[in-house]
């Protein structure tokens, strides 16, 4: 049988190919043919969301009378989805796009979201029946059986009566959620683009909305169950994150736009996987709220990975007029030969930027400044304007990291008592400053010691939050200025115990090691990067957090990572510039 050859697409009419799967029994070989139609002006079709699986194209189908090789997972999907008595029309990327034609692939990927939006239904293929997947699918159907898809909210799962799920079913769910589909970066766009999605695994299928409600229910049920969850380290967490976003009925349009900005999506779903590292970026373009159709940055599979990632930095900095994309950088290996100022999106980050804090108390270390950059002709050097702050002179582990819980808990109790005294004790009045100032000094010292504990993950952050922050909120009205002054914090920022503790709590919840360091002028900093003696701290214009840079020869720097320094987080450096105490200079980062 001859091999298949594609007919070029008519780009002027935004054409796509659709696959006609001819009807037949399970005993007959798969027989298909392709048609070419303008997108949105052809027959009704379904779009397939699946994983290619192994890179071996060992399954053979007949395509327009010629032999066409597909992966085993796609071959099994075609056999399952073929109808007995009528043809089925589908869009499937591996067949409908000429994968060997780089130009066509780049153009078709630009239309991917429109392709899934225009489909009458999106069919998710999890794979053949295996490892008790029939038991898992039945459990999902039971858990998701009592919901109204029109009004479904995350909170509704709290009110659903317990569903009797056997241990066998829980184990089966864990195996189902470990299937590779949940790790794919492309699923985000594929399932979010359509309001009609069905999930198929082997012979069974359930509506996507039921799948999501089951994810909500599992989230609350797992939180009440003792012992380790059978879903730990599965794709369930990614599924829950996606479902939470899709069915967050209370999110305002402004919040939704912010949460679906390109940089936010890139960092939030950095853990997802893609066969082609360029797709870690391209897969998110179609669902980013700040990416118009005529944006300059478009999929181009002819470009090397390093060039794609570097172009992305320049595009986002120019579009957003800030340098917050640098928060996603960390010194990496030579795999893609990237400058230190270009995030390697192909790798899951070993640490995460502090998005939750940023959404609660906007950090603006560089005030209201905008990024001022240029990229030198060698394309590997970023020149960014900013302010030199200080040099790293000490890197320290917590002196309390090896202590038992009792001394730490005692410190929490003492700190809480001190705050309560600030609130209620008449001897702490503003007319009698000495006792108050002494107490503030001790409170400040205790906060720094607790910060070290949080950095080293030796203190339960929930206790810190409950016992300190809530009381601090009450104390701050009267004594906030004194506490801020003791900590060296700008009066423009939120209350010191609140901002410092919440900032640290975001660090403590992120993966990876956390370091504390001191600068020459005794600024205390924290970072999830790996600081070294002699590194410098700077605030670049248009960047919301301080950054750590490592001096190299010829007056250039490597970008090490972001830093949390309470005294710098709310624009104090820019005030120093305005008042002439500091100056703006160029930093050459390679």
Coordinates of C-alpha atoms in Angstrom, one line a residue:
X1 CA 0.0 0.0 0.0
X2 CA 1.5 3.4 -0.9
X3 CA 2.2 6.0 1.8
X4 CA 0.0 9.0 2.3
X5 CA 0.9 12.5 0.9
X6 CA -0.8 15.7 2.2
X7 CA -2.4 18.2 -0.1
X8 CA -1.4 21.8 1.0
X9 CA -3.9 23.7 3.0
X10 CA -5.5 26.9 1.6
X11 CA -4.2 29.4 4.2
X12 CA -6.1 32.3 2.6
X13 CA -9.4 30.7 3.8
X14 CA -8.0 29.6 7.2
X15 CA -8.7 26.0 6.2
X16 CA -8.3 22.9 8.4
X17 CA -8.5 19.2 7.6
X18 CA -11.2 17.0 9.1
X19 CA -10.9 13.2 9.5
X20 CA -13.8 11.1 8.3
X21 CA -13.7 7.8 10.3
X22 CA -15.8 5.3 8.3
X23 CA -18.2 3.2 10.2
X24 CA -17.4 -0.5 10.8
X25 CA -17.2 -3.2 13.4
X26 CA -14.4 -3.8 15.7
X27 CA -13.1 -6.6 13.5
X28 CA -12.5 -4.4 10.5
X29 CA -9.4 -2.3 10.0
X30 CA -9.7 1.5 10.5
X31 CA -10.5 3.2 7.3
X32 CA -10.5 7.1 7.1
X33 CA -10.2 9.9 4.7
X34 CA -9.5 13.7 5.0
X35 CA -11.5 16.7 3.8
X36 CA -10.3 20.3 3.7
X37 CA -12.8 23.0 4.9
X38 CA -12.6 26.6 6.1
X39 CA -12.6 26.7 9.9
X40 CA -16.2 27.4 11.1
X41 CA -17.7 26.8 7.6
X42 CA -17.8 23.0 7.3
X43 CA -19.6 20.0 8.7
X44 CA -20.1 19.5 12.5
X45 CA -17.1 17.7 14.0
X46 CA -15.6 16.6 17.3
X47 CA -12.1 17.4 18.5
X48 CA -9.9 14.8 20.2
X49 CA -7.9 15.6 23.4
X50 CA -5.4 12.8 24.0
X51 CA -1.7 12.0 24.6
X52 CA 0.4 10.7 21.8
X53 CA 1.9 8.1 24.1
X54 CA 5.0 6.3 23.0
X55 CA 6.9 7.9 20.1
X56 CA 6.7 4.7 18.1
X57 CA 4.3 4.9 15.2
X58 CA 3.5 1.2 15.1
X59 CA -0.3 1.2 14.5
X60 CA -1.4 1.2 10.9
X61 CA -4.6 2.7 9.5
X62 CA -5.9 3.2 6.0
X63 CA -6.0 6.9 5.1
X64 CA -7.6 7.7 1.7
X65 CA -6.5 4.2 0.5
X66 CA -2.9 4.6 1.7
X67 CA -1.0 3.3 4.7
X68 CA -0.7 5.8 7.6
X69 CA 1.2 5.1 10.8
X70 CA -0.1 6.4 14.2
X71 CA 0.9 5.8 17.8
X72 CA -0.6 2.8 19.7
X73 CA -2.7 5.1 21.9
X74 CA -4.2 6.9 19.0
X75 CA -4.8 3.6 17.3
X76 CA -6.8 2.4 20.3
X77 CA -8.7 5.7 20.4
X78 CA -9.8 5.3 16.8
X79 CA -11.0 1.8 17.4
X80 CA -13.0 2.8 20.4
X81 CA -14.5 5.9 18.9
X82 CA -15.4 4.5 15.5
X83 CA -19.2 4.0 15.2
X84 CA -20.9 0.9 13.9
X85 CA -23.5 2.4 11.6
X86 CA -22.4 5.9 10.7
X87 CA -19.3 7.8 9.8
X88 CA -17.7 10.0 12.5
X89 CA -16.1 13.4 11.7
X90 CA -13.2 14.4 14.0
X91 CA -10.3 16.7 14.2
X92 CA -7.1 14.9 15.4
X93 CA -3.8 16.8 15.4
X94 CA -1.5 13.9 14.5
X95 CA -3.5 13.2 11.4
X96 CA -5.1 16.5 10.4
X97 CA -1.8 18.5 10.6
X98 CA 1.1 17.6 8.4
X99 CA 3.6 17.2 11.2
X100 CA 6.5 17.2 8.8
X101 CA 5.5 20.6 7.5
X102 CA 7.0 23.1 10.0
X103 CA 5.3 26.1 8.4
X104 CA 1.8 24.4 8.3
X105 CA 2.3 23.2 11.9
X106 CA 3.1 26.8 13.1
X107 CA 0.1 28.2 11.3
X108 CA -2.3 25.5 12.5
X109 CA -1.2 25.8 16.2
X110 CA -2.1 29.5 16.0
X111 CA -5.7 28.4 15.3
X112 CA -5.8 25.6 17.9
X113 CA -8.1 27.3 20.3
X114 CA -10.5 28.2 17.5
X115 CA -10.5 24.6 16.3
X116 CA -11.5 23.3 19.7
X117 CA -14.0 26.2 20.2
X118 CA -15.7 25.4 16.9
X119 CA -16.0 21.7 17.6
X120 CA -19.5 20.4 18.5
X121 CA -17.8 18.4 21.3
X122 CA -14.3 17.7 22.7
X123 CA -13.6 14.0 23.4
X124 CA -11.0 13.3 26.0
X125 CA -9.4 9.9 25.5
X126 CA -7.7 8.7 28.7
X127 CA -6.7 5.3 27.1
X128 CA -7.9 1.7 27.0
X129 CA -9.4 0.0 30.0
X130 CA -6.6 -1.1 32.4
X131 CA -5.7 -1.3 36.1
X132 CA -9.4 -1.3 37.3
X133 CA -10.1 1.9 35.3
X134 CA -13.7 0.7 35.0
X135 CA -14.0 0.8 38.8
X136 CA -12.5 4.3 38.9
X137 CA -14.8 5.6 36.2
X138 CA -17.9 4.1 38.0
X139 CA -16.7 5.8 41.2
X140 CA -16.4 9.2 39.4
X141 CA -19.9 8.7 38.1
X142 CA -21.3 8.1 41.6
X143 CA -19.4 11.0 43.1
X144 CA -20.5 13.4 40.3
X145 CA -24.0 12.2 40.1
X146 CA -25.6 14.8 42.4
X147 CA -24.8 18.1 40.8
X148 CA -26.2 20.8 38.6
X149 CA -23.7 21.7 35.9
X150 CA -25.3 25.1 35.4
X151 CA -24.6 26.3 39.0
X152 CA -21.8 23.9 40.1
X153 CA -19.4 25.6 42.5
X154 CA -16.4 24.2 44.4
X155 CA -18.1 24.9 47.7
X156 CA -21.0 22.7 46.7
X157 CA -18.8 19.6 47.2
X158 CA -18.8 20.3 50.9
X159 CA -22.5 19.6 51.1
X160 CA -22.7 16.4 49.2
X161 CA -23.4 13.4 51.4
X162 CA -20.5 10.9 51.7
X163 CA -20.4 8.5 48.7
X164 CA -19.5 4.9 49.6
X165 CA -16.1 4.5 47.9
X166 CA -14.3 1.2 48.6
X167 CA -10.5 1.0 49.1
X168 CA -10.3 -0.7 45.8
X169 CA -12.0 2.2 44.1
X170 CA -9.7 4.7 45.8
X171 CA -6.7 2.8 44.6
X172 CA -8.1 2.6 41.1
X173 CA -8.7 6.4 41.1
X174 CA -5.1 6.9 42.0
X175 CA -4.0 4.8 39.1
X176 CA -6.4 6.6 36.7
X177 CA -5.2 10.0 37.7
X178 CA -1.6 8.9 37.1
X179 CA -2.3 8.5 33.4
X180 CA -0.2 10.7 31.2
X181 CA -3.1 12.8 29.9
X182 CA -3.3 14.9 33.1
X183 CA 0.3 16.0 32.7
X184 CA -0.1 17.4 29.1
X185 CA 0.2 21.2 28.8
X186 CA -2.3 21.2 25.8
X187 CA -5.2 19.8 27.8
X188 CA -5.6 23.3 29.5
X189 CA -6.6 24.9 26.2
X190 CA -8.5 21.9 24.8
X191 CA -11.0 21.4 27.6
X192 CA -11.4 25.1 28.5
X193 CA -12.3 26.0 24.9
X194 CA -15.5 24.0 24.8
X195 CA -18.6 23.8 26.9
X196 CA -19.3 20.3 25.7
X197 CA -16.6 17.8 26.8
X198 CA -16.8 14.1 27.4
X199 CA -14.2 11.9 29.1
X200 CA -13.7 8.4 27.7
X201 CA -11.7 5.6 29.2
X202 CA -12.0 2.2 27.6
X203 CA -15.7 1.4 27.1
X204 CA -16.9 3.9 29.7
X205 CA -17.5 7.7 29.4
X206 CA -18.7 10.4 31.7
X207 CA -19.4 14.2 31.1
X208 CA -16.4 16.5 31.9
X209 CA -18.6 18.5 34.3
X210 CA -19.2 15.3 36.3
X211 CA -15.5 14.6 36.2
X212 CA -14.8 18.1 37.7
X213 CA -17.4 17.8 40.4
X214 CA -15.9 14.4 41.4
X215 CA -12.5 16.2 41.6
X216 CA -14.1 18.8 44.0
X217 CA -15.7 16.0 46.1
X218 CA -12.4 14.1 46.3
X219 CA -10.6 17.3 47.4
X220 CA -12.9 17.6 50.5
X221 CA -13.2 13.9 51.1
X222 CA -9.4 13.4 51.1
X223 CA -9.0 16.2 53.5
X224 CA -11.2 14.4 56.1
X225 CA -9.6 11.0 55.6
X226 CA -6.9 9.9 58.0
X227 CA -3.6 8.6 56.7
X228 CA -1.9 9.1 53.3
X229 CA -4.1 9.7 50.3
X230 CA -4.0 7.1 47.5
X231 CA -4.1 10.1 45.1
X232 CA -0.8 11.5 46.3
X233 CA 1.7 12.2 43.5
X234 CA -1.0 11.6 40.9
X235 CA -2.3 14.0 38.3
X236 CA -5.3 14.7 40.5
X237 CA -3.7 18.0 41.8
X238 CA -3.4 19.4 38.2
X239 CA -7.0 18.3 37.5
X240 CA -8.3 19.9 40.6
X241 CA -6.4 23.2 39.8
X242 CA -7.9 23.3 36.3
X243 CA -11.4 22.4 37.5
X244 CA -11.3 25.0 40.2
X245 CA -10.5 27.7 37.7
X246 CA -13.1 26.6 35.1
X247 CA -15.9 26.5 37.7
X248 CA -15.0 29.5 39.9
X249 CA -18.4 31.2 39.6
X250 CA -17.4 34.0 42.0
X251 CA -14.3 35.2 40.1
X252 CA -14.8 38.7 38.7
X253 CA -14.0 39.4 35.1
X254 CA -11.1 41.5 36.2
X255 CA -9.7 38.7 38.4
X256 CA -10.3 36.2 35.6
X257 CA -8.3 38.3 33.1
X258 CA -5.5 38.7 35.7
X259 CA -5.4 35.0 36.4
X260 CA -5.3 34.1 32.7
X261 CA -2.6 36.5 31.7
X262 CA 0.2 34.8 29.8
X263 CA 2.9 35.1 32.5
X264 CA 0.5 33.9 35.1
X265 CA -0.4 30.8 33.0
X266 CA 3.3 30.1 32.3
X267 CA 4.2 30.0 35.9
X268 CA 1.1 28.3 37.2
X269 CA 1.3 25.4 34.8
X270 CA 5.0 25.2 34.5
X271 CA 4.9 21.7 35.9
X272 CA 2.9 20.4 32.9
X273 CA 4.7 18.4 30.2
X274 CA 5.1 18.6 26.4
X275 CA 6.9 16.5 23.9
X276 CA 8.2 19.6 22.2
X277 CA 9.6 22.2 24.7
X278 CA 8.3 25.0 22.6
X279 CA 4.8 23.8 23.3
X280 CA 5.3 24.8 27.0
X281 CA 4.7 28.3 25.6
X282 CA 2.7 27.8 22.5
X283 CA 0.0 25.7 24.2
X284 CA -0.9 28.7 26.4
X285 CA -1.1 31.5 23.9
X286 CA -4.6 30.7 22.8
X287 CA -6.1 30.9 26.3
X288 CA -4.1 33.9 27.5
X289 CA -6.4 36.9 28.1
X290 CA -3.7 39.4 27.2
X291 CA -2.8 37.8 23.8
X292 CA -4.7 39.4 20.9
X293 CA -4.9 37.5 17.6
X294 CA -2.5 40.0 16.0
X295 CA 0.2 39.8 18.7
X296 CA 3.8 39.8 17.4
X297 CA 4.7 36.7 19.2
X298 CA 3.3 33.6 17.3
X299 CA 4.1 29.9 17.2
X300 CA 7.1 29.3 14.9
X301 CA 8.5 25.7 15.1
X302 CA 11.4 26.6 12.8
X303 CA 13.1 28.6 15.6
X304 CA 15.4 27.0 18.1
X305 CA 14.1 26.6 21.6
X306 CA 16.5 29.2 23.0
X307 CA 15.3 31.8 20.5
X308 CA 11.7 31.1 21.3
X309 CA 12.2 31.5 25.0
X310 CA 14.3 34.7 24.6
X311 CA 11.8 36.2 22.2
X312 CA 9.1 35.6 24.8
X313 CA 11.0 37.6 27.4
X314 CA 11.4 40.5 25.1
X315 CA 7.7 40.3 24.0
X316 CA 6.3 40.2 27.6
X317 CA 8.6 42.9 28.9
X318 CA 7.6 45.2 26.0
X319 CA 3.9 44.3 26.4
X320 CA 3.7 44.6 30.2
X321 CA 6.4 47.2 30.7
X322 CA 7.7 45.3 33.7
X323 CA 10.4 42.7 34.5
X324 CA 8.4 40.3 36.6
X325 CA 9.1 37.5 34.1
X326 CA 12.6 37.5 35.6
X327 CA 11.0 36.1 38.8
X328 CA 10.7 32.8 36.9
X329 CA 14.5 32.6 36.3
X330 CA 16.9 30.4 38.1
X331 CA 20.4 29.4 37.3
X332 CA 20.0 26.2 35.1
X333 CA 22.0 23.7 33.3
X334 CA 23.3 24.1 29.7
X335 CA 20.6 22.0 28.1
X336 CA 19.2 24.9 26.0
X337 CA 22.2 27.3 26.4
X338 CA 20.0 30.1 27.8
X339 CA 21.1 33.4 29.3
X340 CA 20.4 33.6 33.0
X341 CA 17.6 36.2 32.3
X342 CA 15.6 33.8 30.2
X343 CA 13.4 31.3 32.1
X344 CA 13.8 27.7 31.0
X345 CA 10.1 26.8 30.6
X346 CA 11.0 23.2 29.6
X347 CA 11.9 22.5 33.2
X348 CA 9.5 22.4 36.2
X349 CA 10.7 25.1 38.5
X350 CA 12.4 24.0 41.8
X351 CA 10.7 27.0 43.4
X352 CA 7.7 29.3 42.7
X353 CA 7.2 33.0 42.6
X354 CA 5.1 34.4 45.4
X355 CA 1.9 34.9 43.4
X356 CA -0.5 34.4 46.3
X357 CA 1.2 37.2 48.3
X358 CA 1.2 39.5 45.3
X359 CA -2.5 39.1 44.8
X360 CA -3.2 39.9 48.5
X361 CA -0.7 42.7 49.2
X362 CA 0.7 44.0 45.9
X363 CA 4.5 44.0 46.1
X364 CA 6.2 46.9 44.3
X365 CA 9.8 47.1 45.2
X366 CA 10.4 49.4 42.3
X367 CA 7.4 51.5 43.0
X368 CA 5.4 52.6 40.0
X369 CA 8.5 52.6 37.7
X370 CA 8.4 50.8 34.3
X371 CA 11.1 48.6 32.8
X372 CA 13.9 50.3 30.9
X373 CA 15.8 47.6 29.0
X374 CA 17.7 46.9 25.8
X375 CA 19.1 43.7 24.4
X376 CA 22.6 43.9 22.9
X377 CA 23.5 42.8 19.4
X378 CA 25.0 39.6 20.7
X379 CA 21.4 38.7 21.8
X380 CA 22.6 37.2 25.1
X381 CA 23.0 40.3 27.2
X382 CA 20.1 42.1 28.8
X383 CA 20.8 45.7 29.9
X384 CA 18.3 46.8 32.5
X385 CA 18.2 49.9 34.6
X386 CA 17.9 49.6 38.3
X387 CA 19.3 50.5 41.7
X388 CA 22.1 48.8 43.6
X389 CA 21.1 48.0 47.2
X390 CA 23.8 46.0 49.0
X391 CA 26.2 43.0 48.9
X392 CA 25.5 39.6 50.5
X393 CA 27.9 39.1 53.4
X394 CA 26.4 36.2 55.4
X395 CA 24.3 33.1 54.6
X396 CA 22.8 31.4 57.6
X397 CA 20.8 28.4 58.6
X398 CA 18.3 28.9 61.4
X399 CA 19.8 28.8 64.9
X400 CA 16.5 27.2 66.0
X401 CA 16.2 24.6 63.3
X402 CA 17.3 21.8 65.5
X403 CA 15.3 22.7 68.6
X404 CA 12.3 20.7 69.8
X405 CA 8.8 22.1 69.3
X406 CA 8.5 23.3 72.8
X407 CA 10.9 26.3 72.6
X408 CA 9.4 27.4 69.3
X409 CA 5.8 27.1 70.6
X410 CA 6.9 29.1 73.7
X411 CA 8.3 31.8 71.4
X412 CA 5.0 31.9 69.5
X413 CA 3.1 32.3 72.8
X414 CA 5.4 35.1 74.0
X415 CA 5.1 37.0 70.8
X416 CA 1.3 36.7 71.0
X417 CA 1.4 37.9 74.6
X418 CA 3.6 40.9 73.6
X419 CA 1.2 41.9 70.8
X420 CA -1.8 41.6 73.2
X421 CA 0.0 43.9 75.7
X422 CA 0.5 46.4 72.9
X423 CA -3.2 46.4 72.4
X424 CA -4.5 46.4 76.0
X425 CA -1.8 47.4 78.5
X426 CA -2.1 51.0 79.6
X427 CA 1.6 51.1 80.3
X428 CA 2.1 50.8 76.5
X429 CA 0.4 54.2 75.8
X430 CA 2.1 56.6 73.5
X431 CA 2.7 59.0 76.4
X432 CA 5.1 56.5 78.1
X433 CA 7.3 55.5 75.2
X434 CA 10.1 53.5 77.1
X435 CA 8.1 50.3 78.0
X436 CA 6.5 50.4 74.6
X437 CA 9.8 50.8 72.8
X438 CA 11.4 48.0 74.8
X439 CA 8.5 45.7 74.0
X440 CA 8.6 46.6 70.3
X441 CA 12.3 45.8 70.2
X442 CA 11.7 42.3 71.7
X443 CA 8.8 41.7 69.4
X444 CA 10.9 42.7 66.4
X445 CA 13.7 40.3 67.5
X446 CA 11.2 37.5 68.0
X447 CA 9.7 38.0 64.5
X448 CA 13.1 37.7 63.0
X449 CA 13.8 34.5 64.9
X450 CA 10.4 33.1 63.8
X451 CA 11.2 34.1 60.3
X452 CA 14.3 31.9 60.4
X453 CA 12.1 29.0 61.6
X454 CA 9.7 29.5 58.8
X455 CA 12.6 29.6 56.3
X456 CA 13.8 26.2 57.6
X457 CA 10.3 24.7 57.7
X458 CA 10.5 24.1 61.5
X459 CA 7.5 26.0 62.5
X460 CA 3.8 25.3 61.7
X461 CA 2.8 28.3 59.6
X462 CA -0.9 27.9 60.6
X463 CA 0.0 28.5 64.2
X464 CA 2.0 31.5 63.3
X465 CA -0.9 32.9 61.2
X466 CA -3.5 32.2 63.9
X467 CA -1.6 33.3 66.9
X468 CA 0.3 36.3 65.5
X469 CA -1.1 37.8 62.4
X470 CA -4.7 38.2 63.6
X471 CA -3.6 39.9 66.9
X472 CA -1.2 42.0 64.9
X473 CA -4.0 43.4 62.8
X474 CA -5.6 44.8 66.0
X475 CA -2.4 46.1 67.4
X476 CA -1.2 47.8 64.3
X477 CA -3.7 50.7 64.4
X478 CA -2.1 52.3 67.4
X479 CA 1.5 50.9 67.4
X480 CA 2.1 50.1 63.7
X481 CA 4.4 53.1 63.1
X482 CA 6.7 52.0 66.0
X483 CA 6.9 48.4 64.8
X484 CA 7.5 49.6 61.2
X485 CA 10.3 51.9 62.4
X486 CA 11.9 49.1 64.5
X487 CA 11.9 46.8 61.4
X488 CA 13.0 49.6 59.0
X489 CA 9.9 49.3 56.9
X490 CA 8.4 52.0 54.7
X491 CA 5.1 53.5 56.1
X492 CA 3.6 52.9 52.6
X493 CA 3.6 49.1 53.1
X494 CA 1.1 46.9 55.0
X495 CA 1.7 46.3 58.7
X496 CA 5.0 44.8 59.4
X497 CA 4.0 41.6 61.3
X498 CA 1.3 41.0 58.7
X499 CA 3.5 41.6 55.6
X500 CA 6.5 39.8 56.9
X501 CA 4.7 36.7 58.2
X502 CA 2.5 36.4 55.2
X503 CA 5.4 36.9 52.9
X504 CA 7.3 34.1 54.7
X505 CA 4.2 31.9 54.7
X506 CA 4.2 31.9 50.9
X507 CA 7.8 30.9 50.9
X508 CA 7.2 28.1 53.4
X509 CA 4.4 26.6 51.2
X510 CA 6.6 26.4 48.1
X511 CA 8.8 23.4 47.2
X512 CA 12.6 23.5 47.3
X513 CA 15.2 24.6 49.8
X514 CA 15.0 28.1 51.3
X515 CA 18.0 30.2 52.4
X516 CA 18.3 33.3 54.6
X517 CA 21.1 35.8 54.1
X518 CA 22.3 39.1 55.5
X519 CA 23.7 42.0 53.6
X520 CA 26.6 44.3 54.6
X521 CA 24.1 46.8 56.1
X522 CA 22.3 44.0 58.0
X523 CA 19.3 43.6 55.7
X524 CA 17.7 40.2 56.3
X525 CA 16.7 38.4 53.1
X526 CA 15.2 35.1 52.1
X527 CA 15.4 33.3 48.8
X528 CA 14.6 30.0 47.2
X529 CA 17.7 30.5 44.9
X530 CA 21.2 29.6 46.1
X531 CA 23.0 32.8 47.2
X532 CA 26.7 33.1 47.5
X533 CA 29.0 35.5 49.4
X534 CA 29.6 38.5 47.2
X535 CA 26.3 38.4 45.4
X536 CA 24.6 41.7 45.1
X537 CA 21.0 42.7 45.8
X538 CA 19.4 45.2 43.4
X539 CA 15.9 46.5 42.5
X540 CA 15.4 46.7 38.7
X541 CA 13.0 49.3 37.4
X542 CA 9.6 47.6 36.6
X543 CA 10.4 44.5 38.8
X544 CA 8.1 44.0 41.8
X545 CA 10.7 42.2 43.9
X546 CA 14.4 42.6 44.7
X547 CA 16.8 40.4 42.7
X548 CA 20.1 38.7 43.5
X549 CA 22.8 39.1 40.9
X550 CA 26.2 37.4 40.8
X551 CA 29.1 39.5 39.6
X552 CA 31.2 38.1 36.7
X553 CA 34.2 39.4 34.8
X554 CA 33.9 42.5 32.7
X555 CA 31.3 44.1 34.9
X556 CA 28.4 41.7 33.9
X557 CA 26.1 39.7 36.1
X558 CA 24.3 36.4 36.3
X559 CA 20.7 36.5 37.5
X560 CA 20.5 34.2 40.6
X561 CA 16.8 34.7 41.5
X562 CA 14.4 36.8 43.5
X563 CA 14.7 37.7 47.1
X564 CA 12.3 38.6 49.9
X565 CA 13.6 41.6 51.9
X566 CA 10.9 43.2 54.0
X567 CA 12.5 46.6 54.0
X568 CA 12.6 46.7 50.2
X569 CA 9.3 45.3 49.2
X570 CA 7.1 48.5 49.1
X571 CA 9.0 51.1 47.1
X572 CA 11.5 52.4 49.7
X573 CA 14.4 52.2 47.3
X574 CA 12.6 54.4 44.8
X575 CA 12.0 56.9 47.5
X576 CA 15.7 56.9 48.2
X577 CA 16.3 57.6 44.5
X578 CA 13.8 60.5 44.5
X579 CA 15.5 62.0 47.5
X580 CA 19.0 61.6 46.1
X581 CA 20.3 58.9 48.4
X582 CA 20.6 56.3 45.6
X583 CA 21.0 56.4 41.8
X584 CA 19.8 54.4 38.9
X585 CA 22.4 52.6 36.8
X586 CA 22.7 50.0 34.1
X587 CA 23.1 46.3 34.9
X588 CA 24.4 44.0 32.2
X589 CA 23.0 40.5 32.7
X590 CA 24.2 37.5 30.7

